[in-house]
GROMACS .gro file of C-alpha atoms in nm:
model
  103
    1MET     CA    1   1.359   1.102   1.647
    2LYS     CA    2   1.029   0.892   1.683
    3LYS     CA    3   0.975   0.644   1.411
    4THR     CA    4   0.655   0.681   1.226
    5ASN     CA    5   0.433   0.375   1.211
    6ILE     CA    6   0.319   0.319   0.843
    7LEU     CA    7  -0.037   0.234   0.979
    8ASP     CA    8  -0.046   0.588   1.152
    9ILE     CA    9   0.020   0.757   0.802
   10LEU     CA   10  -0.222   0.550   0.598
   11LEU     CA   11  -0.518   0.593   0.838
   12ASP     CA   12  -0.464   0.947   0.941
   13GLU     CA   13  -0.647   1.144   0.649
   14ASN     CA   14  -0.467   1.482   0.755
   15ASN     CA   15  -0.124   1.310   0.745
   16LYS     CA   16   0.044   1.399   0.422
   17ASN     CA   17   0.372   1.229   0.493
   18ASP     CA   18   0.553   1.057   0.203
   19ILE     CA   19   0.617   0.674   0.228
   20ILE     CA   20   0.951   0.541   0.159
   21ILE     CA   21   0.992   0.170   0.029
   22LEU     CA   22   1.292   0.002  -0.052
   23ASP     CA   23   1.283  -0.119  -0.419
   24ASN     CA   24   1.458  -0.463  -0.539
   25GLU     CA   25   1.793  -0.294  -0.570
   26ASN     CA   26   1.766  -0.178  -0.210
   27LYS     CA   27   1.717   0.165  -0.311
   28GLU     CA   28   1.467   0.396  -0.146
   29VAL     CA   29   1.169   0.513  -0.340
   30THR     CA   30   0.918   0.776  -0.217
   31PHE     CA   31   0.558   0.719  -0.269
   32GLU     CA   32   0.255   0.938  -0.216
   33GLN     CA   33  -0.060   0.782  -0.071
   34ILE     CA   34  -0.372   0.781  -0.312
   35MET     CA   35  -0.598   0.576  -0.100
   36THR     CA   36  -0.643   0.335   0.187
   37ILE     CA   37  -0.887   0.038   0.139
   38PRO     CA   38  -1.021  -0.212   0.405
   39TYR     CA   39  -1.089  -0.539   0.278
   40HIS     CA   40  -1.286  -0.825   0.424
   41ASP     CA   41  -1.220  -1.177   0.290
   42GLU     CA   42  -1.531  -1.362   0.363
   43TYR     CA   43  -1.368  -1.701   0.271
   44LEU     CA   44  -1.109  -1.672   0.537
   45ASP     CA   45  -1.306  -1.429   0.753
   46THR     CA   46  -1.023  -1.188   0.781
   47ASP     CA   47  -0.979  -0.811   0.771
   48ASP     CA   48  -0.706  -0.653   0.600
   49ILE     CA   49  -0.588  -0.311   0.490
   50TYR     CA   50  -0.454  -0.227   0.160
   51CYS     CA   51  -0.333   0.102   0.012
   52ILE     CA   52  -0.266   0.245  -0.334
   53LEU     CA   53   0.061   0.439  -0.361
   54HIS     CA   54   0.204   0.646  -0.648
   55PRO     CA   55   0.592   0.679  -0.675
   56VAL     CA   56   0.722   1.032  -0.707
   57SER     CA   57   1.078   0.926  -0.742
   58LYS     CA   58   1.230   0.736  -0.999
   59SER     CA   59   1.292   0.343  -0.969
   60LYS     CA   60   1.334   0.066  -1.214
   61GLN     CA   61   1.088  -0.149  -1.038
   62PHE     CA   62   0.820   0.134  -0.986
   63PRO     CA   63   0.776   0.334  -1.292
   64MET     CA   64   0.610   0.676  -1.221
   65ASP     CA   65   0.326   0.655  -1.447
   66MET     CA   66   0.158   0.404  -1.258
   67VAL     CA   67  -0.007   0.341  -0.913
   68TYR     CA   68   0.074   0.046  -0.706
   69PRO     CA   69  -0.126  -0.184  -0.450
   70PHE     CA   70   0.033  -0.272  -0.119
   71LYS     CA   71  -0.106  -0.481   0.181
   72VAL     CA   72  -0.030  -0.360   0.527
   73HIS     CA   73   0.134  -0.645   0.708
   74LYS     CA   74   0.195  -0.687   1.085
   75GLU     CA   75   0.536  -0.825   1.159
   76GLU     CA   76   0.601  -1.055   1.444
   77ASP     CA   77   0.784  -0.774   1.619
   78GLY     CA   78   0.445  -0.570   1.612
   79GLU     CA   79   0.586  -0.329   1.360
   80TYR     CA   80   0.379  -0.277   1.013
   81SER     CA   81   0.531  -0.307   0.669
   82LEU     CA   82   0.396  -0.296   0.319
   83GLN     CA   83   0.394  -0.605   0.115
   84GLU     CA   84   0.328  -0.592  -0.284
   85VAL     CA   85   0.002  -0.742  -0.386
   86ASP     CA   86   0.001  -1.036  -0.631
   87ASP     CA   87  -0.347  -1.192  -0.558
   88GLU     CA   88  -0.533  -1.125  -0.894
   89ASP     CA   89  -0.873  -1.112  -0.706
   90ILE     CA   90  -0.734  -0.846  -0.473
   91ILE     CA   91  -0.588  -0.646  -0.729
   92ASP     CA   92  -0.916  -0.650  -0.926
   93TYR     CA   93  -1.106  -0.522  -0.620
   94LEU     CA   94  -0.865  -0.257  -0.560
   95ASN     CA   95  -0.869  -0.153  -0.928
   96GLN     CA   96  -1.241  -0.130  -0.901
   97MET     CA   97  -1.238   0.072  -0.583
   98TYR     CA   98  -0.961   0.312  -0.726
   99LEU     CA   99  -1.177   0.353  -1.043
  100GLU     CA  100  -1.499   0.434  -0.850
  101GLN     CA  101  -1.323   0.702  -0.642
  102ASN     CA  102  -1.164   0.853  -0.940
  103ALA     CA  103  -1.462   0.846  -1.181
   0.00000   0.00000   0.00000
């Protein structure tokens, strides 16, 4: 079975595959993709990709009544993973983009 690259899922607008993330108790949590957002940091002159996901399975860490921002991170081995976002400026930007799309 071919392993699916998280970036392929996020960037393919026809791909409806769920995304599985391990929570802080090492339990699988299933998410649906809400949106993918490119972000250019002018200060660092870097381009990053963020996504907003909604859990569709229960987890203590990720209540189902919220959406969550994640950053796409390229690992040293070339694989991609998702990291929780804790930068308040990035969270504000992603919230603004989310609200604009859902207005």
